[in-house]
Amino acid sequence: DGGITQSPKYLFRKEGQNVTLSCEQNLNHDAMYWYRQDPGQGLRLIYYSQIVNDFQKGDIAEGYSVSREKKESFPLTVTSAQKNPTAFYLCASRRTGVNQYEQFFGPGTRLTVL
Amino acid sequence: AQSVTQLDSHVSVSEGTPVLLRCNYSSSYSPSLFWYVQHPNKGLQLLLKYTSAATLVKGINGFEAEFKKSETSFHLTKPSAHMSDAAEYFCVVSDTMDSSYKLIFGSGTRLLVRP
């Protein structure tokens, strides 16, 4: 089955630590996204990548970093500079092309700062 | 700028009764609109999408939505609620004028289904 996998499902971080969230897709999609979800709110865009070796900041990129070395992988690092990292993180991908706006989501990673 | 407003943060219905989740959008051009559903601690699943082909859009699990340009609305309906429909629902617009094609989310409506 094609889809998006995220790991781990739950992640605990101590103050001052960097942590990396994994996102892998086998849908052969060019574009990938990271969103953050806080309780009672919709999702907000952190970073996105439209092609391998290229990525752009989204609306709330401060304190986060990404890489896109392979088409199927788009890991997100939450750095110690992120002041309030406790949230639910969702990865998504999109097929590029004319009128291709739908995004497919992974199951998410819940990050808690201790 | 594009945006969506979900008019109800919570909706409660009895099993077997109709469901109506309301969404208004703001866009200066023809939008691409979606409804996604999220069950607790899960990712988002696409229910349906509007991309200007037809104003009445049918989705999965018996849901449908009607695009009304004159009212700038895209309300989600289902004739008969099932217990498994209890979840968070998001009305979403794709920012097709932004190079990211990012999705812009409403704040969500939590659907409660009473036995």
Coordinates of N, CA and C in Angstrom, one line a residue:
Chain A
D1 N 0.8 -1.2 0.0 CA 0.0 0.0 0.0 C 0.9 1.2 0.0
G2 N 0.5 2.2 -0.9 CA 1.2 3.5 -0.8 C 0.7 4.4 0.3
G3 N 1.7 5.2 0.8 CA 1.3 6.0 1.9 C 2.4 6.8 2.5
I4 N 2.1 7.4 3.6 CA 3.1 8.2 4.3 C 3.3 7.6 5.7
T5 N 4.5 7.4 6.1 CA 4.8 7.0 7.5 C 5.6 8.0 8.3
Q6 N 5.2 8.1 9.5 CA 5.9 9.1 10.4 C 6.4 8.3 11.6
S7 N 7.6 8.6 12.1 CA 8.1 8.0 13.3 C 8.9 8.9 14.1
P8 N 8.9 8.8 15.4 CA 8.1 7.9 16.2 C 6.6 8.4 16.3
K9 N 5.8 7.7 16.9 CA 4.4 8.1 17.1 C 4.4 9.1 18.3
Y10 N 5.1 8.8 19.3 CA 5.3 9.7 20.5 C 6.7 10.0 20.7
L11 N 7.1 11.2 21.1 CA 8.4 11.6 21.3 C 8.5 12.6 22.5
F12 N 9.4 12.3 23.4 CA 9.6 13.2 24.5 C 11.0 13.8 24.5
R13 N 11.0 15.1 24.7 CA 12.3 15.9 24.6 C 12.5 16.6 25.9
K14 N 13.8 16.7 26.3 CA 14.1 17.5 27.4 C 14.5 18.9 26.9
E15 N 14.4 19.9 27.8 CA 14.7 21.2 27.4 C 16.1 21.3 26.9
G16 N 16.4 22.0 25.8 CA 17.7 22.2 25.2 C 18.1 21.1 24.3
Q17 N 17.3 20.1 24.0 CA 17.7 19.0 23.1 C 17.1 19.3 21.7
N18 N 17.8 18.8 20.7 CA 17.3 18.8 19.4 C 16.7 17.4 19.2
V19 N 15.6 17.3 18.5 CA 15.0 16.0 18.1 C 14.6 16.0 16.6
T20 N 14.7 14.9 16.0 CA 14.4 14.8 14.6 C 13.2 13.8 14.4
L21 N 12.2 14.3 13.6 CA 11.0 13.6 13.3 C 11.1 13.0 11.9
S22 N 10.8 11.8 11.7 CA 11.0 11.1 10.4 C 9.7 11.2 9.6
C23 N 9.8 11.4 8.3 CA 8.6 11.3 7.4 C 9.1 10.6 6.1
E24 N 8.4 9.6 5.7 CA 8.8 8.8 4.5 C 7.5 8.6 3.7
Q25 N 7.6 8.7 2.4 CA 6.5 8.5 1.5 C 6.9 7.6 0.4
N26 N 6.0 6.7 0.0 CA 6.2 5.9 -1.2 C 5.2 6.1 -2.3
L27 N 4.7 7.4 -2.3 CA 3.7 7.7 -3.3 C 4.3 8.3 -4.5
N28 N 5.6 8.5 -4.5 CA 6.3 9.1 -5.7 C 5.9 10.6 -5.8
H29 N 5.6 11.2 -4.8 CA 5.2 12.6 -4.8 C 6.4 13.5 -4.8
D30 N 6.4 14.6 -5.5 CA 7.5 15.5 -5.5 C 7.5 16.5 -4.3
A31 N 6.3 16.9 -3.9 CA 6.2 17.9 -2.9 C 5.9 17.3 -1.5
M32 N 6.5 17.8 -0.5 CA 6.3 17.4 0.9 C 6.2 18.6 1.8
Y33 N 5.5 18.4 2.9 CA 5.2 19.5 3.8 C 5.2 19.0 5.3
W34 N 5.6 20.0 6.1 CA 5.4 19.7 7.6 C 4.5 20.8 8.1
Y35 N 3.5 20.3 8.9 CA 2.6 21.2 9.6 C 2.6 20.9 11.1
R36 N 2.3 21.9 11.8 CA 2.1 21.8 13.3 C 0.7 22.0 13.7
Q37 N 0.2 21.2 14.6 CA -1.2 21.4 15.1 C -1.1 21.5 16.6
D38 N -1.8 22.6 17.1 CA -1.9 22.8 18.5 C -3.4 22.6 18.9
P39 N -3.6 22.3 20.2 CA -5.0 21.9 20.6 C -6.0 22.9 20.2
G40 N -7.1 22.4 19.6 CA -8.2 23.2 19.2 C -7.9 24.1 18.0
Q41 N -6.9 23.8 17.3 CA -6.6 24.7 16.2 C -6.4 23.9 14.9
G42 N -6.4 24.6 13.8 CA -6.1 24.0 12.5 C -4.6 23.8 12.4
L43 N -4.1 23.4 11.3 CA -2.7 23.1 11.0 C -2.0 24.4 10.5
R44 N -0.7 24.6 10.8 CA 0.1 25.7 10.3 C 1.3 25.1 9.7
L45 N 1.7 25.7 8.6 CA 2.8 25.2 7.7 C 4.2 25.6 8.3
I46 N 5.1 24.6 8.5 CA 6.4 24.9 9.0 C 7.4 25.0 7.9
Y47 N 7.5 24.0 7.1 CA 8.4 24.0 5.9 C 7.8 23.2 4.8
Y48 N 8.3 23.4 3.6 CA 7.8 22.6 2.5 C 9.0 22.4 1.5
S49 N 8.8 21.4 0.7 CA 9.8 21.1 -0.3 C 9.1 20.7 -1.6
Q50 N 9.4 21.3 -2.7 CA 8.8 20.9 -4.0 C 9.6 20.0 -4.8
I51 N 10.9 19.8 -4.4 CA 11.8 19.0 -5.2 C 13.0 18.6 -4.3
V52 N 13.6 17.6 -4.7 CA 14.8 17.1 -3.9 C 15.9 18.2 -3.9
N53 N 16.5 18.3 -2.7 CA 17.6 19.3 -2.5 C 17.1 20.8 -2.5
D54 N 15.8 21.0 -2.3 CA 15.3 22.3 -2.2 C 14.1 22.3 -1.2
F55 N 14.1 23.3 -0.4 CA 13.0 23.5 0.6 C 12.9 25.0 0.9
Q56 N 11.7 25.3 1.4 CA 11.3 26.7 1.7 C 10.7 26.8 3.1
K57 N 10.9 28.0 3.7 CA 10.2 28.2 5.0 C 8.7 28.4 4.8
G58 N 7.9 27.9 5.7 CA 6.5 28.2 5.8 C 6.2 29.4 6.7
D59 N 5.1 29.3 7.3 CA 4.6 30.4 8.2 C 5.2 30.5 9.5
I60 N 5.7 29.3 10.0 CA 6.2 29.3 11.4 C 7.5 28.5 11.5
A61 N 8.5 28.8 10.6 CA 9.7 28.1 10.5 C 10.7 28.3 11.6
E62 N 10.6 29.3 12.4 CA 11.6 29.6 13.4 C 11.7 28.5 14.4
G63 N 13.0 28.0 14.6 CA 13.2 26.9 15.6 C 13.2 25.5 15.0
Y64 N 13.0 25.5 13.7 CA 12.9 24.2 13.0 C 13.9 24.2 11.8
S65 N 14.3 23.0 11.4 CA 15.1 22.8 10.2 C 14.7 21.5 9.5
V66 N 15.0 21.4 8.2 CA 14.6 20.3 7.4 C 15.7 20.0 6.4
S67 N 15.6 18.8 5.8 CA 16.5 18.4 4.7 C 15.7 17.6 3.7
R68 N 16.1 17.6 2.5 CA 15.4 16.8 1.4 C 16.5 16.2 0.5
E69 N 17.1 15.2 1.0 CA 18.2 14.6 0.2 C 17.7 13.5 -0.7
K70 N 16.5 12.9 -0.3 CA 15.9 11.9 -1.2 C 14.4 12.3 -1.4
K71 N 13.9 11.9 -2.5 CA 12.5 12.2 -2.9 C 11.5 11.7 -1.8
E72 N 11.8 10.5 -1.3 CA 10.8 9.9 -0.4 C 10.9 10.3 1.1
S73 N 11.9 11.1 1.4 CA 12.2 11.4 2.8 C 12.3 12.9 3.1
F74 N 11.7 13.4 4.2 CA 11.7 14.8 4.5 C 11.7 14.9 6.0
P75 N 12.8 14.7 6.7 CA 12.9 14.8 8.1 C 12.8 16.2 8.6
L76 N 12.2 16.4 9.8 CA 12.1 17.7 10.5 C 12.9 17.6 11.8
T77 N 13.7 18.6 12.0 CA 14.4 18.7 13.3 C 13.9 19.9 14.1
V78 N 13.5 19.6 15.3 CA 13.0 20.6 16.2 C 14.2 21.0 17.1
T79 N 14.6 22.2 17.0 CA 15.8 22.6 17.7 C 15.5 23.2 19.0
S80 N 16.5 23.4 19.8 CA 16.4 24.0 21.1 C 15.9 25.5 21.0
A81 N 16.0 26.1 19.8 CA 15.6 27.4 19.6 C 14.0 27.6 19.5
Q82 N 13.4 26.5 19.4 CA 11.9 26.5 19.3 C 11.4 26.6 20.7
K83 N 10.7 27.7 21.0 CA 10.3 28.0 22.4 C 9.2 27.2 22.9
N84 N 8.3 26.8 22.1 CA 7.1 26.0 22.5 C 6.9 24.8 21.6
P85 N 7.7 23.8 21.7 CA 7.7 22.7 20.7 C 6.6 21.7 20.9
T86 N 6.0 21.7 22.1 CA 5.0 20.6 22.4 C 3.8 20.8 21.5
A87 N 3.6 19.8 20.6 CA 2.5 19.9 19.6 C 2.4 18.6 18.9
F88 N 1.4 18.5 18.0 CA 1.3 17.3 17.1 C 1.8 17.7 15.7
Y89 N 2.7 16.9 15.2 CA 3.4 17.3 13.9 C 2.9 16.3 12.8
L90 N 2.5 16.9 11.7 CA 1.9 16.1 10.6 C 2.7 16.4 9.4
C91 N 3.1 15.4 8.7 CA 3.8 15.4 7.4 C 2.8 15.1 6.3
A92 N 2.9 15.8 5.2 CA 2.0 15.6 4.0 C 2.8 15.6 2.7
S93 N 2.2 15.0 1.7 CA 2.8 15.1 0.4 C 1.8 15.4 -0.7
R94 N 2.3 15.8 -1.8 CA 1.4 16.3 -2.9 C 2.0 15.9 -4.2
R95 N 1.1 15.4 -5.1 CA 1.6 15.2 -6.5 C 1.6 16.5 -7.2
T96 N 2.7 16.9 -7.8 CA 2.8 18.1 -8.5 C 2.2 18.0 -9.9
G97 N 1.7 19.0 -10.5 CA 1.1 19.0 -11.8 C -0.1 19.9 -11.8
V98 N -0.8 20.0 -13.0 CA -1.9 20.9 -13.2 C -3.0 20.5 -12.2
N99 N -3.5 21.5 -11.5 CA -4.7 21.3 -10.6 C -4.5 20.2 -9.6
Q100 N -3.3 19.9 -9.2 CA -3.0 18.9 -8.2 C -2.8 19.6 -6.8
Y101 N -3.9 19.8 -6.1 CA -3.8 20.6 -4.9 C -4.0 19.7 -3.6
E102 N -4.5 18.5 -3.8 CA -4.8 17.7 -2.6 C -3.5 17.2 -2.0
Q103 N -3.5 17.2 -0.6 CA -2.3 16.7 0.1 C -2.7 15.5 0.9
F104 N -1.8 14.5 1.0 CA -2.0 13.3 1.7 C -1.2 13.3 3.0
F105 N -1.8 12.9 4.1 CA -1.2 13.1 5.4 C -0.7 11.8 6.0
G106 N 0.4 11.9 6.8 CA 0.8 10.8 7.6 C 0.0 10.8 8.9
P107 N 0.3 9.8 9.8 CA -0.4 9.6 11.0 C 0.0 10.6 12.1
G108 N 1.1 11.3 12.0 CA 1.5 12.3 12.9 C 2.5 11.8 14.0
T109 N 3.2 12.7 14.6 CA 4.1 12.5 15.7 C 3.7 13.5 16.8
R110 N 3.5 13.0 18.0 CA 3.1 13.9 19.1 C 4.4 14.1 19.9
L111 N 4.9 15.4 20.0 CA 6.1 15.8 20.7 C 5.7 16.4 22.0
T112 N 6.3 16.0 23.0 CA 6.1 16.6 24.4 C 7.5 17.0 24.9
V113 N 7.6 18.2 25.4 CA 8.8 18.7 26.1 C 8.6 18.5 27.6
L114 N 9.6 17.8 28.2 CA 9.5 17.6 29.6 C 10.1 18.7 30.4
Chain B
A1 N -6.0 37.7 0.4 CA -5.6 36.4 1.1 C -6.8 35.5 1.2
Q2 N -6.5 34.2 1.1 CA -7.6 33.2 1.2 C -7.7 32.8 2.7
S3 N -8.9 32.5 3.0 CA -9.2 32.0 4.4 C -10.5 31.2 4.4
V4 N -10.6 30.4 5.5 CA -11.9 29.7 5.7 C -12.3 29.9 7.1
T5 N -13.6 30.0 7.4 CA -14.2 30.1 8.7 C -15.2 29.0 9.0
Q6 N -14.9 28.2 10.0 CA -15.9 27.2 10.4 C -16.7 27.8 11.5
L7 N -18.0 27.8 11.2 CA -18.9 28.6 12.0 C -19.3 28.0 13.4
D8 N -19.0 26.7 13.5 CA -19.3 26.0 14.8 C -18.1 25.2 15.3
S9 N -17.7 25.5 16.6 CA -16.6 24.7 17.1 C -17.0 23.3 17.5
H10 N -18.3 23.1 17.9 CA -18.8 21.8 18.3 C -20.2 21.7 17.7
V11 N -20.5 20.5 17.2 CA -21.8 20.1 16.8 C -22.2 18.8 17.4
S12 N -23.3 18.7 17.9 CA -23.8 17.4 18.6 C -25.1 17.0 17.9
V13 N -25.1 15.7 17.4 CA -26.3 15.1 16.8 C -26.6 13.8 17.4
S14 N -27.8 13.3 17.2 CA -28.1 11.9 17.6 C -27.8 11.0 16.4
E15 N -27.4 9.8 16.7 CA -27.2 8.8 15.7 C -28.4 8.6 14.8
G16 N -28.2 8.6 13.5 CA -29.3 8.5 12.6 C -29.9 9.8 12.1
T17 N -29.5 10.9 12.7 CA -30.1 12.2 12.2 C -29.0 12.9 11.3
P18 N -29.5 13.9 10.6 CA -28.6 14.6 9.6 C -27.5 15.4 10.3
V19 N -26.4 15.5 9.5 CA -25.2 16.3 10.0 C -25.1 17.5 9.1
L20 N -24.8 18.6 9.7 CA -24.5 19.8 8.9 C -23.3 20.5 9.6
L21 N -22.2 20.6 8.9 CA -21.0 21.4 9.4 C -20.8 22.5 8.4
R22 N -20.8 23.7 9.0 CA -20.8 24.9 8.2 C -19.4 25.5 8.0
C23 N -19.1 26.0 6.7 CA -17.9 26.6 6.4 C -18.1 27.7 5.4
N24 N -17.5 28.8 5.7 CA -17.5 29.9 4.7 C -16.0 30.2 4.3
Y25 N -15.9 30.6 3.1 CA -14.5 30.8 2.6 C -14.4 32.3 2.1
S26 N -13.2 32.7 2.0 CA -12.9 34.0 1.4 C -11.8 33.8 0.4
S27 N -12.0 34.2 -0.9 CA -11.0 34.1 -1.9 C -11.4 35.0 -3.0
S28 N -10.3 35.6 -3.6 CA -10.5 36.6 -4.7 C -10.6 35.9 -6.1
Y29 N -10.5 34.5 -6.1 CA -10.6 33.8 -7.3 C -11.2 32.4 -7.0
S30 N -11.4 31.6 -8.0 CA -12.0 30.3 -7.8 C -11.2 29.4 -6.9
P31 N -11.7 29.1 -5.8 CA -10.9 28.3 -4.8 C -10.9 26.8 -5.1
S32 N -9.9 26.1 -4.5 CA -9.9 24.7 -4.4 C -10.2 24.4 -2.9
L33 N -11.3 23.8 -2.6 CA -11.7 23.5 -1.2 C -11.8 22.1 -0.9
F34 N -11.5 21.8 0.4 CA -11.5 20.4 0.8 C -12.2 20.3 2.2
W35 N -12.6 19.1 2.5 CA -13.0 18.8 3.9 C -12.1 17.5 4.3
Y36 N -11.4 17.7 5.4 CA -10.7 16.6 6.0 C -11.3 16.2 7.3
V37 N -11.1 14.9 7.7 CA -11.5 14.4 9.0 C -10.3 13.9 9.8
Q38 N -10.4 14.2 11.1 CA -9.3 13.7 11.9 C -9.9 13.0 13.2
H39 N -9.6 11.7 13.3 CA -9.9 11.0 14.5 C -8.8 11.2 15.5
P40 N -9.1 11.1 16.8 CA -8.2 11.4 17.9 C -6.8 10.8 17.7
N41 N -5.8 11.7 17.8 CA -4.4 11.3 17.6 C -4.1 10.6 16.3
K42 N -4.8 10.9 15.3 CA -4.6 10.4 14.0 C -4.2 11.5 13.0
G43 N -3.8 11.0 11.8 CA -3.6 12.0 10.7 C -4.9 12.4 10.1
L44 N -4.8 13.2 9.1 CA -6.0 13.7 8.4 C -6.3 12.9 7.2
Q45 N -7.6 12.6 7.0 CA -8.1 11.9 5.9 C -9.0 12.8 5.0
L46 N -8.8 12.7 3.7 CA -9.6 13.6 2.8 C -11.0 13.0 2.7
L47 N -12.0 13.8 3.0 CA -13.4 13.4 2.8 C -13.9 13.7 1.4
L48 N -13.6 14.9 0.9 CA -14.0 15.3 -0.4 C -13.3 16.6 -0.8
K49 N -13.4 16.9 -2.1 CA -12.7 18.1 -2.6 C -13.5 18.7 -3.7
Y50 N -13.5 20.0 -3.8 CA -14.1 20.8 -4.8 C -13.0 21.5 -5.7
T51 N -13.0 21.2 -7.0 CA -12.0 21.9 -7.9 C -12.7 22.4 -9.1
S52 N -13.9 22.9 -9.0 CA -14.7 23.7 -10.0 C -15.4 22.8 -11.0
A53 N -15.3 21.5 -10.9 CA -15.9 20.6 -11.9 C -17.4 20.5 -11.7
A54 N -17.9 20.4 -10.4 CA -19.3 20.3 -10.1 C -19.5 21.0 -8.8
T55 N -20.6 21.6 -8.6 CA -20.9 22.3 -7.3 C -21.3 21.4 -6.2
L56 N -21.9 20.3 -6.5 CA -22.2 19.3 -5.5 C -21.2 18.2 -5.5
V57 N -20.5 18.1 -4.4 CA -19.3 17.1 -4.4 C -19.7 16.0 -3.5
K58 N -19.5 14.8 -3.9 CA -19.8 13.6 -3.1 C -18.4 13.0 -2.6
G59 N -18.4 12.7 -1.3 CA -17.2 12.2 -0.8 C -17.3 10.7 -0.2
I60 N -16.4 10.4 0.7 CA -16.5 9.1 1.2 C -17.4 9.0 2.4
N61 N -17.8 7.8 2.8 CA -18.7 7.6 4.0 C -20.0 8.3 4.0
G62 N -20.5 8.6 2.8 CA -21.8 9.2 2.7 C -21.8 10.8 2.8
F63 N -20.7 11.4 3.0 CA -20.6 12.8 3.1 C -20.7 13.5 1.7
E64 N -21.3 14.7 1.7 CA -21.2 15.5 0.5 C -21.2 17.0 0.9
A65 N -20.8 17.8 0.0 CA -20.7 19.3 0.2 C -21.1 20.0 -1.0
E66 N -21.7 21.2 -0.8 CA -22.2 22.0 -2.0 C -21.4 23.3 -2.0
F67 N -20.8 23.6 -3.1 CA -20.1 24.9 -3.3 C -21.1 25.9 -3.7
K68 N -21.3 27.0 -2.9 CA -22.2 28.1 -3.3 C -21.4 29.4 -3.4
K69 N -21.2 29.8 -4.6 CA -20.4 31.0 -4.8 C -21.1 32.2 -4.3
S70 N -22.4 32.3 -4.5 CA -23.1 33.5 -4.0 C -23.1 33.7 -2.5
E71 N -23.0 32.6 -1.8 CA -22.9 32.6 -0.4 C -21.5 32.4 0.2
T72 N -20.6 32.2 -0.7 CA -19.2 31.9 -0.3 C -19.2 30.8 0.8
S73 N -19.9 29.7 0.5 CA -20.0 28.6 1.5 C -19.7 27.3 0.9
F74 N -19.3 26.4 1.8 CA -18.9 25.0 1.4 C -19.3 24.1 2.5
H75 N -20.6 24.0 2.8 CA -21.0 23.2 4.0 C -21.0 21.8 3.7
L76 N -20.7 21.0 4.8 CA -20.6 19.5 4.7 C -21.8 18.9 5.3
T77 N -22.4 17.9 4.6 CA -23.6 17.3 5.1 C -23.5 15.8 5.0
K78 N -24.4 15.2 5.8 CA -24.5 13.7 5.7 C -26.0 13.4 6.2
P79 N -26.7 12.6 5.4 CA -28.1 12.4 5.8 C -28.4 11.7 7.1
S80 N -27.5 10.8 7.5 CA -27.7 10.0 8.7 C -26.4 9.8 9.4
A81 N -26.2 10.3 10.6 CA -25.0 10.2 11.4 C -24.8 8.8 11.9
H82 N -23.5 8.4 11.9 CA -23.2 7.1 12.5 C -22.2 7.4 13.7
M83 N -22.2 6.5 14.6 CA -21.3 6.7 15.8 C -19.8 6.9 15.3
S84 N -19.4 6.2 14.3 CA -18.0 6.3 13.8 C -17.7 7.6 13.2
D85 N -18.7 8.5 13.0 CA -18.5 9.8 12.4 C -18.0 10.8 13.4
A86 N -18.0 10.4 14.7 CA -17.5 11.3 15.7 C -16.0 11.6 15.5
A87 N -15.6 12.8 15.3 CA -14.3 13.2 15.0 C -14.2 14.7 14.8
E88 N -13.0 15.2 14.5 CA -12.8 16.6 14.2 C -12.8 16.8 12.7
Y89 N -13.5 17.8 12.2 CA -13.6 18.0 10.8 C -13.0 19.4 10.4
F90 N -12.2 19.4 9.4 CA -11.6 20.7 9.0 C -12.0 21.1 7.6
C91 N -12.4 22.3 7.4 CA -12.6 22.9 6.1 C -11.3 23.6 5.7
V92 N -10.9 23.3 4.5 CA -9.5 23.7 4.0 C -9.6 24.3 2.6
V93 N -8.8 25.3 2.4 CA -8.6 25.9 1.1 C -7.2 25.8 0.7
S94 N -6.9 25.5 -0.6 CA -5.5 25.5 -1.1 C -5.2 26.8 -1.6
D95 N -4.0 27.3 -1.1 CA -3.5 28.6 -1.6 C -2.8 28.5 -2.9
T96 N -3.6 28.5 -4.0 CA -3.1 28.2 -5.3 C -2.3 29.4 -5.9
M97 N -2.4 30.5 -5.2 CA -1.6 31.7 -5.7 C -0.2 31.8 -5.0
D98 N 0.0 30.9 -4.0 CA 1.3 30.8 -3.3 C 2.1 29.7 -3.9
S99 N 3.3 29.9 -4.1 CA 4.2 28.9 -4.8 C 4.2 27.6 -4.0
S100 N 3.9 27.6 -2.7 CA 3.9 26.4 -1.9 C 2.7 25.6 -2.1
Y101 N 1.6 26.1 -2.6 CA 0.3 25.5 -2.7 C -0.1 24.9 -1.3
K102 N 0.2 25.7 -0.3 CA -0.1 25.3 1.1 C -1.6 25.2 1.3
L103 N -1.9 24.4 2.3 CA -3.3 24.3 2.7 C -3.6 25.3 3.9
I104 N -4.7 26.0 3.8 CA -5.1 26.9 4.9 C -6.3 26.3 5.6
F105 N -6.2 26.1 6.9 CA -7.1 25.4 7.6 C -8.1 26.3 8.4
G106 N -9.3 25.8 8.5 CA -10.2 26.4 9.5 C -9.8 25.9 10.8
S107 N -10.5 26.4 11.9 CA -10.2 26.0 13.2 C -10.8 24.7 13.7
G108 N -11.6 24.1 12.8 CA -12.1 22.8 13.1 C -13.5 22.8 13.8
T109 N -14.3 21.7 13.5 CA -15.5 21.5 14.2 C -15.5 20.1 14.7
R110 N -15.7 20.0 16.0 CA -15.8 18.7 16.6 C -17.2 18.1 16.6
L111 N -17.4 17.0 15.9 CA -18.7 16.4 15.8 C -18.9 15.3 16.9
L112 N -19.9 15.5 17.7 CA -20.3 14.5 18.7 C -21.5 13.8 18.2
V113 N -21.5 12.5 18.3 CA -22.7 11.7 17.9 C -23.2 10.9 19.1
R114 N -24.5 11.2 19.5 CA -25.1 10.6 20.7 C -25.8 9.4 20.3
P115 N -25.7 8.3 21.1 CA -26.4 7.1 20.8 C -28.0 7.3 20.8

